[in-house]
Short mmCIF file of C-alpha atoms in Angstrom, two decimals:
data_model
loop_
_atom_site.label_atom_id
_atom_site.label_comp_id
_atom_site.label_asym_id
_atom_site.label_seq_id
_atom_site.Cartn_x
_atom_site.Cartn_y
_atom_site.Cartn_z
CA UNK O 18 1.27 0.50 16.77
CA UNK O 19 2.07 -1.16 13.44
CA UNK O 20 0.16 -2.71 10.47
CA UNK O 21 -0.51 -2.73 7.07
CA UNK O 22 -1.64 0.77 7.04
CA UNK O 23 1.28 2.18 9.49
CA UNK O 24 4.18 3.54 8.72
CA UNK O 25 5.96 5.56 11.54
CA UNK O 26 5.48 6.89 15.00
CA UNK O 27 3.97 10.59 14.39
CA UNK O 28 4.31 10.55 10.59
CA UNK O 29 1.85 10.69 8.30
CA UNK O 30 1.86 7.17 7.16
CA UNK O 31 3.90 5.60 3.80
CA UNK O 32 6.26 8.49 2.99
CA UNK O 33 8.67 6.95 6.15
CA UNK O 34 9.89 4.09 7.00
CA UNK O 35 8.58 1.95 10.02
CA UNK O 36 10.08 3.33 13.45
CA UNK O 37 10.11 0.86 16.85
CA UNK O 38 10.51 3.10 19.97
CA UNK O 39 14.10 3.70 20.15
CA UNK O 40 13.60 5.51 16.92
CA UNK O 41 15.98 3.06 14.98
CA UNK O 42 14.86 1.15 11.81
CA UNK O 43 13.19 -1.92 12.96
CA UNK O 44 13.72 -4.83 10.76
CA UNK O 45 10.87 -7.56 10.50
CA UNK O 46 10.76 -10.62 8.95
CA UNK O 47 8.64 -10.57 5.48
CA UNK O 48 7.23 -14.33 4.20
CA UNK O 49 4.96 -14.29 0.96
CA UNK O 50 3.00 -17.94 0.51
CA UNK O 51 2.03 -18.31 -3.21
CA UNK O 52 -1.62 -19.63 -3.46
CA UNK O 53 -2.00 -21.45 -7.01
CA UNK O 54 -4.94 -20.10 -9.34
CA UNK O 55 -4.18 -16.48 -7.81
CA UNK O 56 -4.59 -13.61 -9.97
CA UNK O 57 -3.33 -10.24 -10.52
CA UNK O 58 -0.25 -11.10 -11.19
CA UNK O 59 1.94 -10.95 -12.39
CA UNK O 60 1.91 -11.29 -8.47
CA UNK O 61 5.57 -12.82 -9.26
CA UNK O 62 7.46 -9.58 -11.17
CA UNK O 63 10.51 -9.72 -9.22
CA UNK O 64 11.13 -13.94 -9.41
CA UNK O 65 14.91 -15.26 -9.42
CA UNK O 66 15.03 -13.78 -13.09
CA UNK O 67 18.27 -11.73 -14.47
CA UNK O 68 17.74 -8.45 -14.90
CA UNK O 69 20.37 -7.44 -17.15
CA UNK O 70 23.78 -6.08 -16.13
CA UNK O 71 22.70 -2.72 -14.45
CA UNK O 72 25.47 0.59 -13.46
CA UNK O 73 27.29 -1.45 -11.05
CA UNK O 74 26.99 -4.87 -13.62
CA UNK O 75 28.58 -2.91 -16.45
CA UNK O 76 26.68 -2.12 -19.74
CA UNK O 77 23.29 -1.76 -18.24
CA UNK O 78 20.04 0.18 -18.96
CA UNK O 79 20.47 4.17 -18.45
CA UNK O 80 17.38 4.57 -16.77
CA UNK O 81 14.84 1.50 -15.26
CA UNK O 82 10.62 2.69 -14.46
CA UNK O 83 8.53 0.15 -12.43
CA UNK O 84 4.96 0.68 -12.09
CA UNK O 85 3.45 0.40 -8.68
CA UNK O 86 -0.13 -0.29 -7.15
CA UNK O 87 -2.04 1.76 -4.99
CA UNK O 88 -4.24 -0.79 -2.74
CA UNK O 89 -7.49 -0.94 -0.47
CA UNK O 90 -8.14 -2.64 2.47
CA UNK O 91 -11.56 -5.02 1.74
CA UNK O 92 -10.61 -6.52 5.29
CA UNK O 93 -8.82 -4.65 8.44
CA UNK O 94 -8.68 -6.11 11.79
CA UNK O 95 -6.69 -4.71 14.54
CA UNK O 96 -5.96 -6.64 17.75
CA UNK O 97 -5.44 -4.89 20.76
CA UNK O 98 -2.04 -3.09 21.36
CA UNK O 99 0.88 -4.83 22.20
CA UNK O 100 3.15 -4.29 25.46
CA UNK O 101 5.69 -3.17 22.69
CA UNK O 102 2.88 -0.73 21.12
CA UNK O 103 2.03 -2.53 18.03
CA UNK O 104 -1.26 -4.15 16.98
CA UNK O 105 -1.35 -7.50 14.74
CA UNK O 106 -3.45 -7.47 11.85
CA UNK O 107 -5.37 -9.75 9.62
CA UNK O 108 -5.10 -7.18 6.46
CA UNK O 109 -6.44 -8.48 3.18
CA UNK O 110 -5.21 -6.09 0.45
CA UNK O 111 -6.22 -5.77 -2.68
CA UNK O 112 -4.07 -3.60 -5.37
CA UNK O 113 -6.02 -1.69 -7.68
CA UNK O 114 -5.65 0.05 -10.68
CA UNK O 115 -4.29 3.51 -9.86
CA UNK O 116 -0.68 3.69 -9.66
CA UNK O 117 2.88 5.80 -9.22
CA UNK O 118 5.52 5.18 -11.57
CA UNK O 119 9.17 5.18 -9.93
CA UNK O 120 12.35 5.57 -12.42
CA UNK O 121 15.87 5.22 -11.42
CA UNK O 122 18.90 7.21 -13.34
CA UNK O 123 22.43 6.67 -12.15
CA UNK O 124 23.69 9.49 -10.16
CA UNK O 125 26.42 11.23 -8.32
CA UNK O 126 24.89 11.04 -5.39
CA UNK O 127 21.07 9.36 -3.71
CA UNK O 128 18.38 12.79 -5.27
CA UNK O 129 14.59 12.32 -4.85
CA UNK O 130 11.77 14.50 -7.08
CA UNK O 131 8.13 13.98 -7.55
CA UNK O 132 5.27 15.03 -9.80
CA UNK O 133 2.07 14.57 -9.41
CA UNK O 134 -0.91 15.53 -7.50
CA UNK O 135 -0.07 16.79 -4.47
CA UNK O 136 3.49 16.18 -5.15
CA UNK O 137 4.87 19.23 -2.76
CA UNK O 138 3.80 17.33 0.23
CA UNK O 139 6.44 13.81 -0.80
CA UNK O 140 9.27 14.47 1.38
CA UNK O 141 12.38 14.42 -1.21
CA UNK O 142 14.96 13.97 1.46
CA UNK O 143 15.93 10.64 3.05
CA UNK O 144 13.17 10.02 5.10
CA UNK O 145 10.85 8.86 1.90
CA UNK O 146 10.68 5.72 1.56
CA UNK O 147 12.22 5.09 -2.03
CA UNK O 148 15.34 6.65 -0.65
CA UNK O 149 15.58 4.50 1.72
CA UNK O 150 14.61 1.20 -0.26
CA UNK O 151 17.72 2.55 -2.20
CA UNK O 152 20.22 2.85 0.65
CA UNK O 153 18.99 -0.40 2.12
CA UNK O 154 19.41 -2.35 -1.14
CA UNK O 155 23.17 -0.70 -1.44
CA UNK O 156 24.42 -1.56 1.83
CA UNK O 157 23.14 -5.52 1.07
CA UNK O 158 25.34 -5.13 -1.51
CA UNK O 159 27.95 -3.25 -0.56
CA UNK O 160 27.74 -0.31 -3.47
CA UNK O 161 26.81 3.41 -2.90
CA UNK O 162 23.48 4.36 -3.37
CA UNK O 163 24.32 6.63 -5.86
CA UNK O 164 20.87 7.04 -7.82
CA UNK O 165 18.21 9.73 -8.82
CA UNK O 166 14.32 8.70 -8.11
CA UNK O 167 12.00 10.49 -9.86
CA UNK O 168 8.39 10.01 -8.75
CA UNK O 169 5.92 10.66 -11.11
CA UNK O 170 2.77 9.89 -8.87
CA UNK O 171 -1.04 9.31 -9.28
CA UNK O 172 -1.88 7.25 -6.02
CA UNK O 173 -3.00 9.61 -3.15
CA UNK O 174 -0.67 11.35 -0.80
CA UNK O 175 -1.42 10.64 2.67
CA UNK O 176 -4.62 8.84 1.81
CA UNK O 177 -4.66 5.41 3.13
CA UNK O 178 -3.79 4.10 -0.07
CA UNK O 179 -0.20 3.01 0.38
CA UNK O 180 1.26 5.92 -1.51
CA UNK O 181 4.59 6.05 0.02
CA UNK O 182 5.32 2.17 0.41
CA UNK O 183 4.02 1.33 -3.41
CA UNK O 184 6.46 4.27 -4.38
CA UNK O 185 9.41 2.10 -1.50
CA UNK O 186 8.41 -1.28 -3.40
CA UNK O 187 8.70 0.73 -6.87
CA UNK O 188 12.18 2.62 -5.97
CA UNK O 189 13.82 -1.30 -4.46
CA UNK O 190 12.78 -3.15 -7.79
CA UNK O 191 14.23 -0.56 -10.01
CA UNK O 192 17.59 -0.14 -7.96
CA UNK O 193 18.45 -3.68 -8.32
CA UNK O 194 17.48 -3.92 -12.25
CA UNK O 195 19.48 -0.51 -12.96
CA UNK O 196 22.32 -2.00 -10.75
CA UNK O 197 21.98 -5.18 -12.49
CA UNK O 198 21.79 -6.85 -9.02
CA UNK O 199 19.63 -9.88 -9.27
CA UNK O 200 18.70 -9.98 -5.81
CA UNK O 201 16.61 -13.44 -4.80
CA UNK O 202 12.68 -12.59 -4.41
CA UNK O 203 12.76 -13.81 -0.81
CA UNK O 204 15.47 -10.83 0.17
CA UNK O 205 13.59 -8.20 -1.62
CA UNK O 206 10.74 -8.73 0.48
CA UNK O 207 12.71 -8.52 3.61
CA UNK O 208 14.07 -5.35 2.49
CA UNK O 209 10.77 -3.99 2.00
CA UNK O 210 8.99 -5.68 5.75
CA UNK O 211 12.06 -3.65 6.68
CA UNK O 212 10.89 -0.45 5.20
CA UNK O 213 7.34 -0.90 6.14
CA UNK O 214 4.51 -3.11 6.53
CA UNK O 215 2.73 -2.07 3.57
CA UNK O 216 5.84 -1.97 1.24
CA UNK O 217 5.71 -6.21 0.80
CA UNK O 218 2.56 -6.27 -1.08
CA UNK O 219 3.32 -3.22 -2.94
CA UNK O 220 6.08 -5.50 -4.56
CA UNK O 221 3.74 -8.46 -4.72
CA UNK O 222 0.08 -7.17 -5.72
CA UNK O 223 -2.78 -9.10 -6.78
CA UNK O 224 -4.93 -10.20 -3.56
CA UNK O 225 -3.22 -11.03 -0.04
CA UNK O 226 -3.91 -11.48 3.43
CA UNK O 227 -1.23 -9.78 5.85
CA UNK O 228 -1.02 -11.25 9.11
CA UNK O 229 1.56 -9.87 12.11
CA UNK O 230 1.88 -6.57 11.39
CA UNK O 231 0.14 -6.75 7.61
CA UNK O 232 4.28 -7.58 6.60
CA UNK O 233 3.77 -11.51 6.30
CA UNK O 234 1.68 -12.11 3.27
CA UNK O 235 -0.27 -15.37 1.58
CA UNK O 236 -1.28 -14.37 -1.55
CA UNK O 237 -5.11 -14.99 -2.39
CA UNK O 238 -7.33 -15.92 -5.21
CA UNK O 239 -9.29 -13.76 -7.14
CA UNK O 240 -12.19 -14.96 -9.60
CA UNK O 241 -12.54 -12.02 -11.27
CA UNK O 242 -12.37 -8.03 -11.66
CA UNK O 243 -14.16 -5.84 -9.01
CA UNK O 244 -15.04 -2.17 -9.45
CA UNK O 245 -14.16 0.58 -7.30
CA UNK O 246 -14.76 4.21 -6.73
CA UNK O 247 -12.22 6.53 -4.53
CA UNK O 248 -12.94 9.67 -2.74
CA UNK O 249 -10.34 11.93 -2.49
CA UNK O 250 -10.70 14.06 0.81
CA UNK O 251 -8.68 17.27 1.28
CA UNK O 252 -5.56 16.77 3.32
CA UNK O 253 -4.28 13.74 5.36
CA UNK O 254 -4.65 11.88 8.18
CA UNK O 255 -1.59 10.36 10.15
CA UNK O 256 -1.57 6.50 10.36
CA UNK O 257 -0.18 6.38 13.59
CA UNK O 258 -2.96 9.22 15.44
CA UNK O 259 -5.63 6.71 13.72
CA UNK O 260 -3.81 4.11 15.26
CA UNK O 261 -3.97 6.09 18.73
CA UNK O 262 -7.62 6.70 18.11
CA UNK O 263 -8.47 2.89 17.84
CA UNK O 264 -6.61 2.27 21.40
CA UNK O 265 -8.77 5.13 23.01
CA UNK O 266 -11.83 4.32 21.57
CA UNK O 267 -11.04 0.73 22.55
CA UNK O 268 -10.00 0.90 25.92
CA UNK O 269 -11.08 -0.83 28.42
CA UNK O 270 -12.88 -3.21 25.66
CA UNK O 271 -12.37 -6.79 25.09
CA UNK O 272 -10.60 -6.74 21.70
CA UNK O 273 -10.90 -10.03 19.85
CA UNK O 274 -8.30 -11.45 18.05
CA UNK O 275 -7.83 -10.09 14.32
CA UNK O 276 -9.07 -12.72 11.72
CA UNK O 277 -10.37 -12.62 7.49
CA UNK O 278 -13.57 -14.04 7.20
CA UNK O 279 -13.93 -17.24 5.12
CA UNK O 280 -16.75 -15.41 3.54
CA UNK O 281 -14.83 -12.27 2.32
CA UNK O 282 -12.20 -14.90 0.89
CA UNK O 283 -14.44 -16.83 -0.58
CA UNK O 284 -16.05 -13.78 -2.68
CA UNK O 285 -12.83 -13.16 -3.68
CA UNK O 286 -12.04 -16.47 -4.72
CA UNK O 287 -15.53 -16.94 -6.82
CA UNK O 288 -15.28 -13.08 -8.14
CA UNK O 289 -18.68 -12.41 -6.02
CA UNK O 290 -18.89 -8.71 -6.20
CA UNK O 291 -22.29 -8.59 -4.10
CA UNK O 292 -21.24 -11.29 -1.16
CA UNK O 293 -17.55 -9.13 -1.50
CA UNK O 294 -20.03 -6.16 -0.69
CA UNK O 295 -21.53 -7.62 2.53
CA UNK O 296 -18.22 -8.70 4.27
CA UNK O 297 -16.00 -5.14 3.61
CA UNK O 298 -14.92 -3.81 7.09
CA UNK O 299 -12.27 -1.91 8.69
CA UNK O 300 -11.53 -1.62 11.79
CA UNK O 301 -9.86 1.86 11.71
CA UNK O 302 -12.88 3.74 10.09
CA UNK O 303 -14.52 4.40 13.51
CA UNK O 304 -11.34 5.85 14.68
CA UNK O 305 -10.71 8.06 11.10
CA UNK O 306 -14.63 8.93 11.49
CA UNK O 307 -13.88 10.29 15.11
CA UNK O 308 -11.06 12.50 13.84
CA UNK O 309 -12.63 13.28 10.47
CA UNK O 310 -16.79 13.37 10.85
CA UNK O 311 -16.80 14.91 7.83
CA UNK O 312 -16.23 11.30 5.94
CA UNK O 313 -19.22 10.15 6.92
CA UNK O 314 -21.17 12.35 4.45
CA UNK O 315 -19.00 11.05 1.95
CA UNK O 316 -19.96 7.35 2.89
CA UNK O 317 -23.42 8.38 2.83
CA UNK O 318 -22.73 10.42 -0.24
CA UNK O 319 -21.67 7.13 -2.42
CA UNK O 320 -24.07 4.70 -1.26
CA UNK O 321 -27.51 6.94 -2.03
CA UNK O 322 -25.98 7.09 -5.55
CA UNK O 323 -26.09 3.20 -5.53
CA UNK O 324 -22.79 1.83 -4.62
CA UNK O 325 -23.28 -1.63 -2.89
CA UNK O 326 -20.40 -0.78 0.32
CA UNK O 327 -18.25 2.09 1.37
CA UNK O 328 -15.81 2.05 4.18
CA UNK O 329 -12.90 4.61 4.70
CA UNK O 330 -9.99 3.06 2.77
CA UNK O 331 -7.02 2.08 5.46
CA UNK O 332 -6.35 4.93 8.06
CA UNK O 333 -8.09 7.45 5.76
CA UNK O 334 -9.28 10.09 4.76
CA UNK O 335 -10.07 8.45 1.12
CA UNK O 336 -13.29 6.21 1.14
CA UNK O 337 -13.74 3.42 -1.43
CA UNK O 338 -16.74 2.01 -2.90
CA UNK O 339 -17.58 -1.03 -4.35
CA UNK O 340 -19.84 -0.72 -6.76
CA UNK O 341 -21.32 -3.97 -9.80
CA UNK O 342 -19.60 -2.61 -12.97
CA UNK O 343 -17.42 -0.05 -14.79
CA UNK O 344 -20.95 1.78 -15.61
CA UNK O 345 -22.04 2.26 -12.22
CA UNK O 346 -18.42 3.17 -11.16
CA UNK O 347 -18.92 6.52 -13.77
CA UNK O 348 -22.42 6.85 -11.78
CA UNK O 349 -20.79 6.56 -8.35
CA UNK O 350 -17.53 8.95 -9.36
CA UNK O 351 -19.92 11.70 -10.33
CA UNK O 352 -22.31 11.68 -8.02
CA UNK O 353 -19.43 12.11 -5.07
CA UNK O 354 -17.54 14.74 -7.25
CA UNK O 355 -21.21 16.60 -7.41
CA UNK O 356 -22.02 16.34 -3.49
CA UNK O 357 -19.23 18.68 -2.51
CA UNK O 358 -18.54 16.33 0.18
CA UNK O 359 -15.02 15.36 -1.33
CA UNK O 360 -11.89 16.60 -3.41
CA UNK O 361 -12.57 14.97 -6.51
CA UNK O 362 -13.37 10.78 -7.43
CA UNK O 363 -11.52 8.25 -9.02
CA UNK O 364 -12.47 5.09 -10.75
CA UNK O 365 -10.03 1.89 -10.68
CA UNK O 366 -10.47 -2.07 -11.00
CA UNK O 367 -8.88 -4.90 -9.02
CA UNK O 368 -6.85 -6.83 -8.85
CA UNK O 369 -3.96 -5.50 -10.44
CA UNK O 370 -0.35 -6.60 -11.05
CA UNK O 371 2.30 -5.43 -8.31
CA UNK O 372 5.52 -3.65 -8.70
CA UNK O 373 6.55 -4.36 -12.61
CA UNK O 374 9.42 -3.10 -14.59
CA UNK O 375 8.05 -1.33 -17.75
CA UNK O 376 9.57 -2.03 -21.40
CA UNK O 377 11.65 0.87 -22.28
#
């Protein structure tokens, strides 16, 4: 069980970092393949550039905030399990517009706190996933991870949305500016495959396709902005029992082999919010639907009021909606927040810029 959306075995997905079977920290190899004309991004924040001497470079900033993406999943295919209980993936993210802001103050000693939404449900020990972006950046370098995170967060806990790894990406790229580290682009993003398979494009944004398990990105082009509408569910669902649901619900099936449609990249490559609309799928919404029925009244909920798809957003429980424009977004958002049939609803554009250090 692995992917883009899955974070640990019997966690909650994002807020831990990826687990293999003997419970240790399994390390997996991260490769990002620029595509020129790609958008979003400053999809290249954290190039070979010098950060400034940091707390362990001498004279360096008191305090460093990056800016991180939430994301949705226009594309998620899961292959079958493997013998070693992960699935491959052909994951093509997009990072949109709502976002967690992570900033790093020396300290005595590695302290975690959070605000936000539904901030009393972050874990603040070591098990989050900035805290452990900042030990494994450390022991690279052979410093102490001596360093207080503060979370200020807007993305949804728990909600599919890649909460926990944008807040891992966030927590890694302002480590090695406060410690004035400079680390190469290429061993960032191993750090983060190592933390998770979302946590890569968290530090990369824009548009990508993740193939193994979602951890080996090519970065995509994107002709233009799309518009989006997010239903916030109450509580969470766990990654890894949506995971569990796809293998029972698939058992005994012939599952094919996970692939992005040419069509769905093409969309994104001509900005085509209407062919974008017919080629959205996810492979883990009939397993979130089977633990959650209540989502499908929010699916329903979004497209009466005229958005053009809805699928549940990674492993759930927030559904997204594409709708034409920002207008119709307002439309959408108020329409769920009046059906009773979720939390609350958010509007947001992509693509958007990944992990980026913000001016003082």
């Amino acid at each position: 069980m692995s992917g883009g959306t899955e974070a640990v075995r019997g966690g909650t997905g994002g807020t831990e970092p990826v687990r293999g079977d003997a419970g240790g920290t399994e390390p997996v190899e991260a490769a990002v393949e620029p595509v020129r004309g790609a958008t979003g991004g400053s999809t290249d924040p954290v190039g070979d550039r010098a950060h400034g001497g940091g707390t362990h470079g001498g004279g360096g900033p008191r305090s460093v905030t990056v800016r991180v993406p939430a994301k949705v999943n226009v594309r998620l295919a899961v292959g079958a399990a493997r013998p070693d209980g992960f699935h491959d993936l052909a994951n093509v993210f997009l990072a949109v517009s709502l976002h967690d802001e992570v900033t790093a103050t020396p300290a005595e000693t590695l302290t975690v706190t959070c605000e936000g939404p539904d901030a009393d449900k972050v874990p603040l020990d070591r098990t989050n996933l900035a805290a452990r972006a900042a030990e494994l950046l450390a022991a690279r370098h052979g410093i102490a991870p001596d360093v207080h995170l503060h979370i200020a967060k807007d993305i949804p806990v728990a909600g599919g949305m890649a909460g926990g790894s944008a807040d891992g990406a966030g927590a890694l790229l302002a480590c090695d500016a406060l410690w004035g580290l400079d680390t190469p682009r290429a061993e960032l993003l191993d750090i983060c495959a190592e933390l998770g398979s979302d946590v890569p494009f968290s530090l990369v944004g824009g548009a990508a396709l993740g193939t193994g398990r979602g951890e080996r990105l090519t970065e995509l082009p994107v002709g233009g902005d799309f518009h989006w509408v997010f239903a916030l569910a109450d509580g969470g669902l766990s990654t890894p029992v949506v995971f569990g649901e796809f293998d029972r619900l698939t058992e005994g099936t012939d599952v094919p082999e996970p692939a992005a449609p040419p069509a769905l990249l093409e969309a994104l490559r001509t900005g085509d919010t209407t062919a974008l609309a017919g080629t959205l799928a996810n492979d883990l919404q009939a397993p979130a639907l089977s633990l959650r029925p209540s989502l499908a009244a929010t699916l329903a909920a979004g497209t009466d009021a005229g958005a053009l798809a809805a699928l549940v957003s990674g492993s759930g429980p927030t559904t997204a909606f594409l709708v034409k424009d920002a207008e119709a977004a307002r439309t959408v958002a108020a329409a769920l927040t009046a059906s009773g049939t979720c939390r609350t609803a958010r509007t947001a554009t992509s693509p958007a810029a990944g992990a980026t250090i913000l001016a003082p």
